[in-house]
Short mmCIF file of C-alpha atoms in Angstrom, two decimals:
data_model
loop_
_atom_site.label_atom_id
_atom_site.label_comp_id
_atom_site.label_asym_id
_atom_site.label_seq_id
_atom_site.Cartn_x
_atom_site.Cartn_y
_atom_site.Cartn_z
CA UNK A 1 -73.10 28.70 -28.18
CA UNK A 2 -73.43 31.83 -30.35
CA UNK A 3 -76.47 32.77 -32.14
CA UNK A 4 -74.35 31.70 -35.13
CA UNK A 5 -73.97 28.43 -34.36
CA UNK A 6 -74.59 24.79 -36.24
CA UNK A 7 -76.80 23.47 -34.06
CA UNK A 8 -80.19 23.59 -35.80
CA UNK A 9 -82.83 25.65 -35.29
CA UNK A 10 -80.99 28.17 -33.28
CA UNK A 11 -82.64 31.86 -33.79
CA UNK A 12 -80.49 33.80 -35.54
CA UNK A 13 -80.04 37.72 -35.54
CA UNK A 14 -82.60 39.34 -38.30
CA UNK A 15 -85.83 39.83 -36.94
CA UNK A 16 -89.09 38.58 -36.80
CA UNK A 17 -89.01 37.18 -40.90
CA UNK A 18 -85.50 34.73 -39.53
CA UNK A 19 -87.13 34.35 -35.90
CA UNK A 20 -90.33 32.73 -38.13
CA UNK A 21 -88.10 30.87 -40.61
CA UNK A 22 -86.46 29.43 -37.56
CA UNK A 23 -88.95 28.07 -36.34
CA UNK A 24 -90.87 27.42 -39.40
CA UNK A 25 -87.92 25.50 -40.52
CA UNK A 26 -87.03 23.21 -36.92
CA UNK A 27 -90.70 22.51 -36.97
CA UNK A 28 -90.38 21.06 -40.44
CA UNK A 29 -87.41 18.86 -38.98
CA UNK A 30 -89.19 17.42 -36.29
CA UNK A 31 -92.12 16.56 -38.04
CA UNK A 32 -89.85 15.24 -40.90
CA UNK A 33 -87.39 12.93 -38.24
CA UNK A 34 -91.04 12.00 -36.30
CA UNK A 35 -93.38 11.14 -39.58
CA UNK A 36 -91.50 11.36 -42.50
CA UNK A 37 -91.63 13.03 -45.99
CA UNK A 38 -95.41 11.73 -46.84
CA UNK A 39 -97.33 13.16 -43.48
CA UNK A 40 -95.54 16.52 -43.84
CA UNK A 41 -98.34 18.89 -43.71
CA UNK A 42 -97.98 22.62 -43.51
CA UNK A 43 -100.79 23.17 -41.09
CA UNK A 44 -99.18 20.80 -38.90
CA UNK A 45 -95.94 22.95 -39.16
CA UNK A 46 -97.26 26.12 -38.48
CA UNK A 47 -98.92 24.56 -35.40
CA UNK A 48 -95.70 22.94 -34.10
CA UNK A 49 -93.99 26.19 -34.82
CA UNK A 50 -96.74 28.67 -33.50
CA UNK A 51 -96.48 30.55 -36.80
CA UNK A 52 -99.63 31.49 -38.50
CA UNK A 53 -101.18 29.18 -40.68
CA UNK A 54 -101.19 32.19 -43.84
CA UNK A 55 -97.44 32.81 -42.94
CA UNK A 56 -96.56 29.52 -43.78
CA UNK A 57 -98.50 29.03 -46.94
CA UNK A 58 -97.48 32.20 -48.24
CA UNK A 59 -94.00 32.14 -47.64
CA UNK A 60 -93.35 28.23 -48.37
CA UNK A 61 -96.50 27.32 -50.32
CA UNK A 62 -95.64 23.61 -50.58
CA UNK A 63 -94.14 20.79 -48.80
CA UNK A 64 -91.57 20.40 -51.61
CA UNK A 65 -90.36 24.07 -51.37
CA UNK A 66 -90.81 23.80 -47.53
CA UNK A 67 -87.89 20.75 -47.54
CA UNK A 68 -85.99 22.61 -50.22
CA UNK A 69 -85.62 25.67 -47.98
CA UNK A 70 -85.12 23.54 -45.17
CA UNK A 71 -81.72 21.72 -46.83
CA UNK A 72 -80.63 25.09 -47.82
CA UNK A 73 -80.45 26.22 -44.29
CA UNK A 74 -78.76 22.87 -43.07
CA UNK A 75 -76.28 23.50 -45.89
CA UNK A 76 -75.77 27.47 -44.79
CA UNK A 77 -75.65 26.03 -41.09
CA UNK A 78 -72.88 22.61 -41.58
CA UNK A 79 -69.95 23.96 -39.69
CA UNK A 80 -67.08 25.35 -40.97
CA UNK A 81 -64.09 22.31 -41.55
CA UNK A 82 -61.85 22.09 -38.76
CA UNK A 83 -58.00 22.08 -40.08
CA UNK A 84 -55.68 19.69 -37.92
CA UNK A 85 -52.82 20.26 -40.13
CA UNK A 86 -53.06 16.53 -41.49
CA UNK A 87 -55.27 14.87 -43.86
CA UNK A 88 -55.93 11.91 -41.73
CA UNK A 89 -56.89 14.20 -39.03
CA UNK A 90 -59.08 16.96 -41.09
CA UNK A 91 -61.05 13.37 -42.87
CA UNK A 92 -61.41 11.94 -39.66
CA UNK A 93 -62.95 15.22 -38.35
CA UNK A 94 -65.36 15.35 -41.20
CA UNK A 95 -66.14 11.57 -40.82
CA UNK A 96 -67.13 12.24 -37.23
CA UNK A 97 -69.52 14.90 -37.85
CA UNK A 98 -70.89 13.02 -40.65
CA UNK A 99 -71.22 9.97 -38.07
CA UNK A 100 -72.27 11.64 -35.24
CA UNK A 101 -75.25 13.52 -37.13
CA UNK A 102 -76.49 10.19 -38.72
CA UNK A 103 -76.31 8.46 -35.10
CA UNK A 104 -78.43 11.30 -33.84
CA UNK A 105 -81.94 10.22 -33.83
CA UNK A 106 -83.60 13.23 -34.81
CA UNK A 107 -80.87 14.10 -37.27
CA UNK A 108 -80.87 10.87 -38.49
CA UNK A 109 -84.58 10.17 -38.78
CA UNK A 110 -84.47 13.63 -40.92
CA UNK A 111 -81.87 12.75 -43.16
CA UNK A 112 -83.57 9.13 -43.70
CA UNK A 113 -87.06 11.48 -44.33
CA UNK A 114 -85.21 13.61 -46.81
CA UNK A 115 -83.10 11.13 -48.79
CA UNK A 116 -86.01 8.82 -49.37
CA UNK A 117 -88.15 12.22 -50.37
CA UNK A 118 -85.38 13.15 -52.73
CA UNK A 119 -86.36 9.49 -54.77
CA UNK A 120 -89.77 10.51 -55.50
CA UNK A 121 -89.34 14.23 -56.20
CA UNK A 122 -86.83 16.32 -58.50
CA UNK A 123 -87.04 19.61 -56.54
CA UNK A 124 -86.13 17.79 -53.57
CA UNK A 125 -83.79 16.03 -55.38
CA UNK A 126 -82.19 18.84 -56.77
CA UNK A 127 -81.53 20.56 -52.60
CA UNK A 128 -80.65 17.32 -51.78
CA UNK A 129 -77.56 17.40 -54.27
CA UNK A 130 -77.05 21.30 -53.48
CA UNK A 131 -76.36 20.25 -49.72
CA UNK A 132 -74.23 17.72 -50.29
CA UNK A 133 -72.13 19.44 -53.40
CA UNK A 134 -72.08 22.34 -50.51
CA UNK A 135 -70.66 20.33 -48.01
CA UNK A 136 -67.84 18.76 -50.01
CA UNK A 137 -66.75 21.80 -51.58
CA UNK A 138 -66.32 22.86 -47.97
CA UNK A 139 -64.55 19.95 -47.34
CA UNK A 140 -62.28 19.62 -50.46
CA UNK A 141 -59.53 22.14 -49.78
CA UNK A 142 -58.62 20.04 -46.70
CA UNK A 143 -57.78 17.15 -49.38
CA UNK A 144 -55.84 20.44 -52.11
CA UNK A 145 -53.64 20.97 -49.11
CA UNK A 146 -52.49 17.63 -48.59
CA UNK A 147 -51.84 17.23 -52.42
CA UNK A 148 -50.13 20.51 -51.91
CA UNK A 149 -47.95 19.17 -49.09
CA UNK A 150 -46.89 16.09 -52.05
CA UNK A 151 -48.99 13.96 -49.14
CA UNK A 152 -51.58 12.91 -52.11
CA UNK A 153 -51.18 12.56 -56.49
CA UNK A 154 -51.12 16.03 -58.00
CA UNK A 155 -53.91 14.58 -59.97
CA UNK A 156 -56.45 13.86 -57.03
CA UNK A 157 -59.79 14.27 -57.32
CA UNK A 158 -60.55 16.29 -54.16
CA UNK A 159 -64.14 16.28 -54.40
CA UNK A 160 -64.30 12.13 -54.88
CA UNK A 161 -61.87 11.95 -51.63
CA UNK A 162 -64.07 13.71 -49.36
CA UNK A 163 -67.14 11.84 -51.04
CA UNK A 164 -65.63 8.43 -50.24
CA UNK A 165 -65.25 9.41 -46.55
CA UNK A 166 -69.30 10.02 -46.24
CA UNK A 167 -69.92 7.01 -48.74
CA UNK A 168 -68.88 3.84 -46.32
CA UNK A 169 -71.28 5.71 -43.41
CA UNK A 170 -74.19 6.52 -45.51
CA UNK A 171 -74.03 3.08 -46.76
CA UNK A 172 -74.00 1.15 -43.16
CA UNK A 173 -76.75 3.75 -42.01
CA UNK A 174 -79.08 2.99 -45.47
CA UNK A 175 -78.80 -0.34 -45.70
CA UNK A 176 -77.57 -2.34 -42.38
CA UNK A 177 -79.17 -2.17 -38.74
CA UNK A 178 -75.43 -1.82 -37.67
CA UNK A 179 -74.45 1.01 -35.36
CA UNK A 180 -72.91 3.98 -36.46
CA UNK A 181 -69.88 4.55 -34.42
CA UNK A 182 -66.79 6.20 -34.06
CA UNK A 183 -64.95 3.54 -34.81
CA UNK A 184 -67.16 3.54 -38.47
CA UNK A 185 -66.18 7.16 -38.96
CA UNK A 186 -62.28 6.67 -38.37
CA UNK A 187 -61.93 3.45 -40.49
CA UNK A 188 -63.78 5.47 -43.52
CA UNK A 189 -61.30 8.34 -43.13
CA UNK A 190 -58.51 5.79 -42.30
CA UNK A 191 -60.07 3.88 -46.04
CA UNK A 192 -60.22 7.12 -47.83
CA UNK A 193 -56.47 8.57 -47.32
CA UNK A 194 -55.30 5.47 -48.16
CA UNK A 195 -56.93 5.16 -51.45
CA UNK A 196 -55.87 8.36 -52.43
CA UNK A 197 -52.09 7.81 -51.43
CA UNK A 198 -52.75 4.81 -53.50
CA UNK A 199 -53.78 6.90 -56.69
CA UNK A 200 -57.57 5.81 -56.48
CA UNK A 201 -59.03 9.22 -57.00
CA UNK A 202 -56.96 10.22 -59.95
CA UNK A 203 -59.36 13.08 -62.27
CA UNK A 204 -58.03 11.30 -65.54
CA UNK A 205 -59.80 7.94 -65.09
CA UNK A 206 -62.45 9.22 -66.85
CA UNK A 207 -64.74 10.92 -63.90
CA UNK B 1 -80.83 -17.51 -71.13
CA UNK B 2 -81.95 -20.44 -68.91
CA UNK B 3 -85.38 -20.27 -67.22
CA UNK B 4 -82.99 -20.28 -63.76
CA UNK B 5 -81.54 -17.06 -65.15
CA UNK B 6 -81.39 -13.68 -62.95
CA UNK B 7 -83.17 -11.68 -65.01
CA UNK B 8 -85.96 -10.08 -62.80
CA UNK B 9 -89.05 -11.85 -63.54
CA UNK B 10 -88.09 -14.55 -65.40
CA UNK B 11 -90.50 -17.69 -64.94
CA UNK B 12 -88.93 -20.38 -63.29
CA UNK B 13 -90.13 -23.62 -62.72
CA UNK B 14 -92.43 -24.66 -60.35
CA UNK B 15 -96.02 -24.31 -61.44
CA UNK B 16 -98.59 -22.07 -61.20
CA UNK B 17 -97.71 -20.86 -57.87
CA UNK B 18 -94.44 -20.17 -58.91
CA UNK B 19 -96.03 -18.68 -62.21
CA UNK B 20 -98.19 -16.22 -60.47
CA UNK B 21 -95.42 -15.36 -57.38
CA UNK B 22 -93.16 -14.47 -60.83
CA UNK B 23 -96.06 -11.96 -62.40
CA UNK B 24 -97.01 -10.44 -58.97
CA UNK B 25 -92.84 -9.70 -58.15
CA UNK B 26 -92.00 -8.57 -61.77
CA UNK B 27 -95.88 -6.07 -61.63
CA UNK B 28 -94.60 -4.95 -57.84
CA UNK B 29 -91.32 -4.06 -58.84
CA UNK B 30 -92.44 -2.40 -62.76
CA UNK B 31 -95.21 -0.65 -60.02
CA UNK B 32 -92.65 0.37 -57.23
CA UNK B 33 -89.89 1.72 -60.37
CA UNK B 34 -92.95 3.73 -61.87
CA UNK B 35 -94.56 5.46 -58.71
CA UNK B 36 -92.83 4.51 -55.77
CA UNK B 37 -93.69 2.76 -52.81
CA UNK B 38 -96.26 5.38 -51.41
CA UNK B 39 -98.80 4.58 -54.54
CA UNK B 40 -97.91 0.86 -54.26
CA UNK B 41 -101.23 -0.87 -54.11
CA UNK B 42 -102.50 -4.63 -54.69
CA UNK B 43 -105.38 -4.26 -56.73
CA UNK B 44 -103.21 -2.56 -59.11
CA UNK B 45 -100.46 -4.87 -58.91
CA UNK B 46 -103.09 -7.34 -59.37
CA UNK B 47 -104.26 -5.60 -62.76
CA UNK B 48 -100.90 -5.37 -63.75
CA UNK B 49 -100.10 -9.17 -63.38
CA UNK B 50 -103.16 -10.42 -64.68
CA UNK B 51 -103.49 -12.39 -61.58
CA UNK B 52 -106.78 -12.55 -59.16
CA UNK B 53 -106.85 -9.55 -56.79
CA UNK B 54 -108.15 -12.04 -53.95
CA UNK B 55 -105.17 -14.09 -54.88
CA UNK B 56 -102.81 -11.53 -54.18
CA UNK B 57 -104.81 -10.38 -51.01
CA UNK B 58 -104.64 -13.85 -49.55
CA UNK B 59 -101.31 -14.50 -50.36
CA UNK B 60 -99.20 -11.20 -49.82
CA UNK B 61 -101.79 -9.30 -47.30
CA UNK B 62 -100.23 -6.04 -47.38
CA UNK B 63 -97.67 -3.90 -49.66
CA UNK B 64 -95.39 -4.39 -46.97
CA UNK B 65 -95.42 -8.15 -47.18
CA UNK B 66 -95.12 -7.60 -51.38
CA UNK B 67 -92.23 -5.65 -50.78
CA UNK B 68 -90.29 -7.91 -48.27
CA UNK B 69 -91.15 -11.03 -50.84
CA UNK B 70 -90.15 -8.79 -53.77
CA UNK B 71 -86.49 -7.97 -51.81
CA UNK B 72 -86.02 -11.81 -50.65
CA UNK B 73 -86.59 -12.91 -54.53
CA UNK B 74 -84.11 -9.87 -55.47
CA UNK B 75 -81.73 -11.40 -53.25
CA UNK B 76 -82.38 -14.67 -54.39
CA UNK B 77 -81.71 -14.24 -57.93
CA UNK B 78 -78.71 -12.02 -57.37
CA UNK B 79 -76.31 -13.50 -59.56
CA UNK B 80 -73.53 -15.73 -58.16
CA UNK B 81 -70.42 -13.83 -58.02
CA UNK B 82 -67.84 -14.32 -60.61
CA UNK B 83 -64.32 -15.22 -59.68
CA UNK B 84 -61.02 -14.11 -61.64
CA UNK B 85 -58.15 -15.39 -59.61
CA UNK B 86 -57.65 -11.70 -58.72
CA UNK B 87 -59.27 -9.48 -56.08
CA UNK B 88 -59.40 -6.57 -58.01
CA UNK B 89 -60.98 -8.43 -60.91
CA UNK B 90 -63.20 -10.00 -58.33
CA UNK B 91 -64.60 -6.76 -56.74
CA UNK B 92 -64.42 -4.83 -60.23
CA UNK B 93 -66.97 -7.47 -61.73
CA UNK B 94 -68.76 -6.75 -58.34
CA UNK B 95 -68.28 -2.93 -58.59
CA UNK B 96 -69.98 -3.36 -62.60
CA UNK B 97 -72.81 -5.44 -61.30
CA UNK B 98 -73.77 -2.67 -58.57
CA UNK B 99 -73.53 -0.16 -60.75
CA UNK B 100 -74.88 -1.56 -63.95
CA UNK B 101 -78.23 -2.30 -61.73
CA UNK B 102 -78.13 1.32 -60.18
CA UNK B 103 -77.58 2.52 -64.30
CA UNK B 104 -80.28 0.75 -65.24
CA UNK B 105 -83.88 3.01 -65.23
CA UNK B 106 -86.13 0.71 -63.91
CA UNK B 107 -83.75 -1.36 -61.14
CA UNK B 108 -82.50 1.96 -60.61
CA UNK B 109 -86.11 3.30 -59.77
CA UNK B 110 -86.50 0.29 -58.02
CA UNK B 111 -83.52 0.63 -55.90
CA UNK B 112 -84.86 4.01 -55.15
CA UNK B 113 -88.20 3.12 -53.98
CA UNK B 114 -87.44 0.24 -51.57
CA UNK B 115 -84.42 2.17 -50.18
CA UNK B 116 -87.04 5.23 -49.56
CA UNK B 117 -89.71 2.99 -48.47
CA UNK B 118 -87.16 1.27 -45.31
CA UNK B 119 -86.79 4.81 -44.20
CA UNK B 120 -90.36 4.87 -42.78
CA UNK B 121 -90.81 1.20 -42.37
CA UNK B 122 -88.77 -0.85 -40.00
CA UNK B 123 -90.67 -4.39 -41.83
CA UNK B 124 -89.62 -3.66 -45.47
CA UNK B 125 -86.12 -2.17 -43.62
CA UNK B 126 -85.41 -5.65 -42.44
CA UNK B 127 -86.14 -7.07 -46.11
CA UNK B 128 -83.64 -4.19 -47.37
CA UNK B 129 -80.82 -5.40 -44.73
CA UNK B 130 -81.73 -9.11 -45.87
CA UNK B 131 -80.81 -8.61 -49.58
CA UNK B 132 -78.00 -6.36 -48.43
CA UNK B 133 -76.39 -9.30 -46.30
CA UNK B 134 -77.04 -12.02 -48.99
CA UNK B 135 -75.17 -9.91 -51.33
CA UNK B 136 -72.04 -9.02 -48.69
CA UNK B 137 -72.17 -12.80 -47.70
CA UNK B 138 -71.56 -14.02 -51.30
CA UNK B 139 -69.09 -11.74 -52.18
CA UNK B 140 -66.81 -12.25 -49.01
CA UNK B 141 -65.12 -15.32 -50.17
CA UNK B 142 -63.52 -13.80 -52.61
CA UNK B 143 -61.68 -11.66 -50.02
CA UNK B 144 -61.15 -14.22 -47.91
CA UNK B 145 -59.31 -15.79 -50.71
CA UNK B 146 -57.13 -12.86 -51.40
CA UNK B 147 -56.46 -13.15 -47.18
CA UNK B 148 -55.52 -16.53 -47.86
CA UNK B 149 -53.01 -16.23 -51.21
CA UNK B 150 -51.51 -13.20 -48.61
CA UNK B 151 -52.20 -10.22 -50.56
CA UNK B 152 -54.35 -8.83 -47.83
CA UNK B 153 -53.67 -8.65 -44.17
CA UNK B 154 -55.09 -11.89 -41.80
CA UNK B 155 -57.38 -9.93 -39.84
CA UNK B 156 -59.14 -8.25 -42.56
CA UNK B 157 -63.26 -7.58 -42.08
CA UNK B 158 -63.83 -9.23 -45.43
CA UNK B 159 -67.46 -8.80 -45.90
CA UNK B 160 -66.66 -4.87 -44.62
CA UNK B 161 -63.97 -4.88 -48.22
CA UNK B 162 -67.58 -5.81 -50.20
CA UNK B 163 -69.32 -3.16 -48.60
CA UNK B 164 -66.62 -0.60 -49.18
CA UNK B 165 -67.24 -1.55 -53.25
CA UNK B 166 -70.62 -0.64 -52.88
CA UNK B 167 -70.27 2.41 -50.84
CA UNK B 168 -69.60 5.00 -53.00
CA UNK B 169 -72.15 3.50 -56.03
CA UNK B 170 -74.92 4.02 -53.83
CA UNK B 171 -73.55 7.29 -52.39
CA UNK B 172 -73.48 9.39 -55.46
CA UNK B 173 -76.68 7.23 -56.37
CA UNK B 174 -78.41 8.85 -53.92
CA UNK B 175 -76.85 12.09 -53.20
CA UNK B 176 -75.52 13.83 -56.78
CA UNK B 177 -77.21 13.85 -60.06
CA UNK B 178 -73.81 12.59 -61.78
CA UNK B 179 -73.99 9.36 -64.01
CA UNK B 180 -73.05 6.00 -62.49
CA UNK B 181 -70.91 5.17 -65.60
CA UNK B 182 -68.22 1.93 -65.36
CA UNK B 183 -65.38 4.04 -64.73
CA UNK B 184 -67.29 4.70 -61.05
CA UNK B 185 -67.14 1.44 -60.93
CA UNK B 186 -63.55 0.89 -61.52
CA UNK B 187 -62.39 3.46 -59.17
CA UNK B 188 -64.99 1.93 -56.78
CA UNK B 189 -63.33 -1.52 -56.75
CA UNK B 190 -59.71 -0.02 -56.82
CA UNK B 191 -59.87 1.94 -54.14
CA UNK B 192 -61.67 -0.98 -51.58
CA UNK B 193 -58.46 -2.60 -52.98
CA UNK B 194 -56.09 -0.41 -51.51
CA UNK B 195 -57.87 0.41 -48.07
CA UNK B 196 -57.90 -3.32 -47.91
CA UNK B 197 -54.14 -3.68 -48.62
CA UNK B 198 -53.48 -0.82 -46.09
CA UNK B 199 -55.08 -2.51 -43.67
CA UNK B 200 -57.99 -0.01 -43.30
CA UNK B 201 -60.07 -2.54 -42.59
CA UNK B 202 -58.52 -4.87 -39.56
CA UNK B 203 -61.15 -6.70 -37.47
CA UNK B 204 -59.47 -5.27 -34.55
CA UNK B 205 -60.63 -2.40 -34.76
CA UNK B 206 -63.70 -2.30 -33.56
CA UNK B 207 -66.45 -3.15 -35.94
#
C-alpha cells in the first residue's frame, strides 16, 4: 500500500505536524468505534496516540473540532471511484465499499459513534454532511456518464442516484440487527439503476 | 380524535396506571426531543410528568428501560397502514407518514435521540429494531397484495419493498441538512416501486 492510501490512519508524507495528526486522528477513531461520542476525552487521545497532552489541546481544543477534523480526513482519504465502464458495475462498486466499511467493526462502530454525535451537535453535524456531500460528488459523475451514454433520463438527479445506493445499507445497519452483506450492497445498486432507468430521480419533481 | 388515537401521548383508557405510563412516555419523549438521550434522567422525567419520582423508579428502573417502553408504545400506536387498491398509493401514504414524522421538530428530535442512543446501547438497540419490525411487518401486506394482483414478481422480499420506502427518508435525515419535504416522499415510494417491479428485490437472492 502507498503512503497515499485509504486505509485509515496511514502516515502520510509531511512531517512531524501530519505524522501527529495521524495519529492524533486514528487514536480519535479507536476511542470513538471502542466508547463512543460521549467518553471521547482528549487526554485519553493523546495517551492512545503518544502525542503530548498540550499538542492536542492546542491544535484540536475540543472534542467537537477533534471529530470534525477527523471526518474531514476520512472524506480527503474515501478512495477515488473505480470506473467499470457500466453503471451497474461503478454503483455496485460504490455499494461494496459502502458495505464493506459499515460491516467492519471498527469502521462501523465509528460511523455508529459519529452519526449518533452528529444528532446532538451542529458542528458535528455540519462534517458529518461535508463527508457525505464529498463522497457523492465523487460518486456522481459515474451516474452523468451513464445519462451521457442515453443509459439513464437526461433529467437524472445524479446526486439522489448515488444517495439511494448508500440509503437501503445505512438503513439495515441503523435500524435492524441484520448482516450487512454483499448480497445487501448488490441488491441496493441492482434497486438504484433500476429506479433511475425508471425515471425515479428526475431533478423536476420538485427536489 | 378518539382517545385510541395515535397521537403520541394521548390518554387512553385504562386507569391510573395507564394514566401515569401515558405522562411518563409523552415527558420521556418531550425530554429525549429536547436534550437527547445522554441528559435523559428520571427525576426529571418525573418533574416533567407530574408523577412520583419513586413511581417512576419502581416502575421503569433505568433510562434504558424508559426508552425501550417509550419505543414499544411508539410502535404500538403507529398508525395502521392505509390501503388504496394501488401499491404506489400504498407505499406513498407510507413514504408521507415516515417523512411527515421525520418533518416534524419534536418526533424528528425524537427520532434522533433514540437512533443515537442504540448506537452505544445494544438494550435500547433491540427496542429500536422492535418498532422498526412492527412497522415493516404492517406494511408488508400491502406488497404482498400487489404480488398477488401480479404487478410484482412472486418471489419478491416484501417487507425488504417497505424498507426500501424508508431508506432514503432516514438517509438524508441523518446525513444532509436538506428538508424532508413530501416530494422526498413521493420519489421515495416511486422508486421502491420500480426496484420492486424490476425485480430488485427477489428472495433468491440472498437476503
Amino acid at each position: 500500500m502507498s503512503s497515499m492510501g485509504a486505509e485509515p490512519g496511514t502516515v502520510r508524507p509531511g512531517g512531524r505536524t501530519a505524522r501527529v495528526r495521524a495519529a492524533v486522528l486514528q487514536a480519535a477513531g479507536d476511542a470513538l468505534a471502542e466508547h463512543g461520542f460521549a467518553h471521547l476525552d482528549l487526554t485519553d487521545v493523546a495517551r492512545r496516540a503518544e502525542v503530548g497532552k498540550t499538542t492536542v489541546y492546542r491544535r484540536w481544543g475540543t472534542v467537537t473540532s477533534l471529530v470534525a477534523d477527523l471526518l474531514a480526513d476520512m472524506a480527503e482519504q474515501s478512495l477515488p471511484r473505480t470506473e467499470s465502464g457500466s453503471l451497474l458495475g461503478d454503483l455496485t462498486a460504490n455499494a461494496r465499499l459502502v458495505q464493506r466499511t459499515l460491516a467492519d467493526p471498527r469502521q462501523g462502530a465509528l460511523f455508529k459513534a459519529v452519526i449518533a454525535a452528529a444528532t446532538g451537535d451542529t458542528r458535528t453535524a455540519e462534517a458529518l454532511h461535508h463527508f457525505y456531500d464529498t463522497r457523492v460528488n465523487e460518486w456522481a459523475p459515474c451516474v452523468q456518464q451513464a445519462v451521457d451514454r442515453g443509459e439513464l433520463p437526461e433529467n437524472t438527479d445524479t446526486h439522489e442516484v448515488v444517495r439511494a445506493v448508500s440509503a437501503p445499507l445505512y438503513y439495515r445497519f441503523l435500524t435492524t440487527n441484520s448482516l450487512l452483506d454483499e448480497a445487501a450492497a448488490d441488491r441496493a445498486a441492482e434497486a438504484a439503476v433500476a429506479a433511475a432507468r425508471a425515471g425515479a430521480y428526475l431533478r423536476s419533481r420538485g427536489m
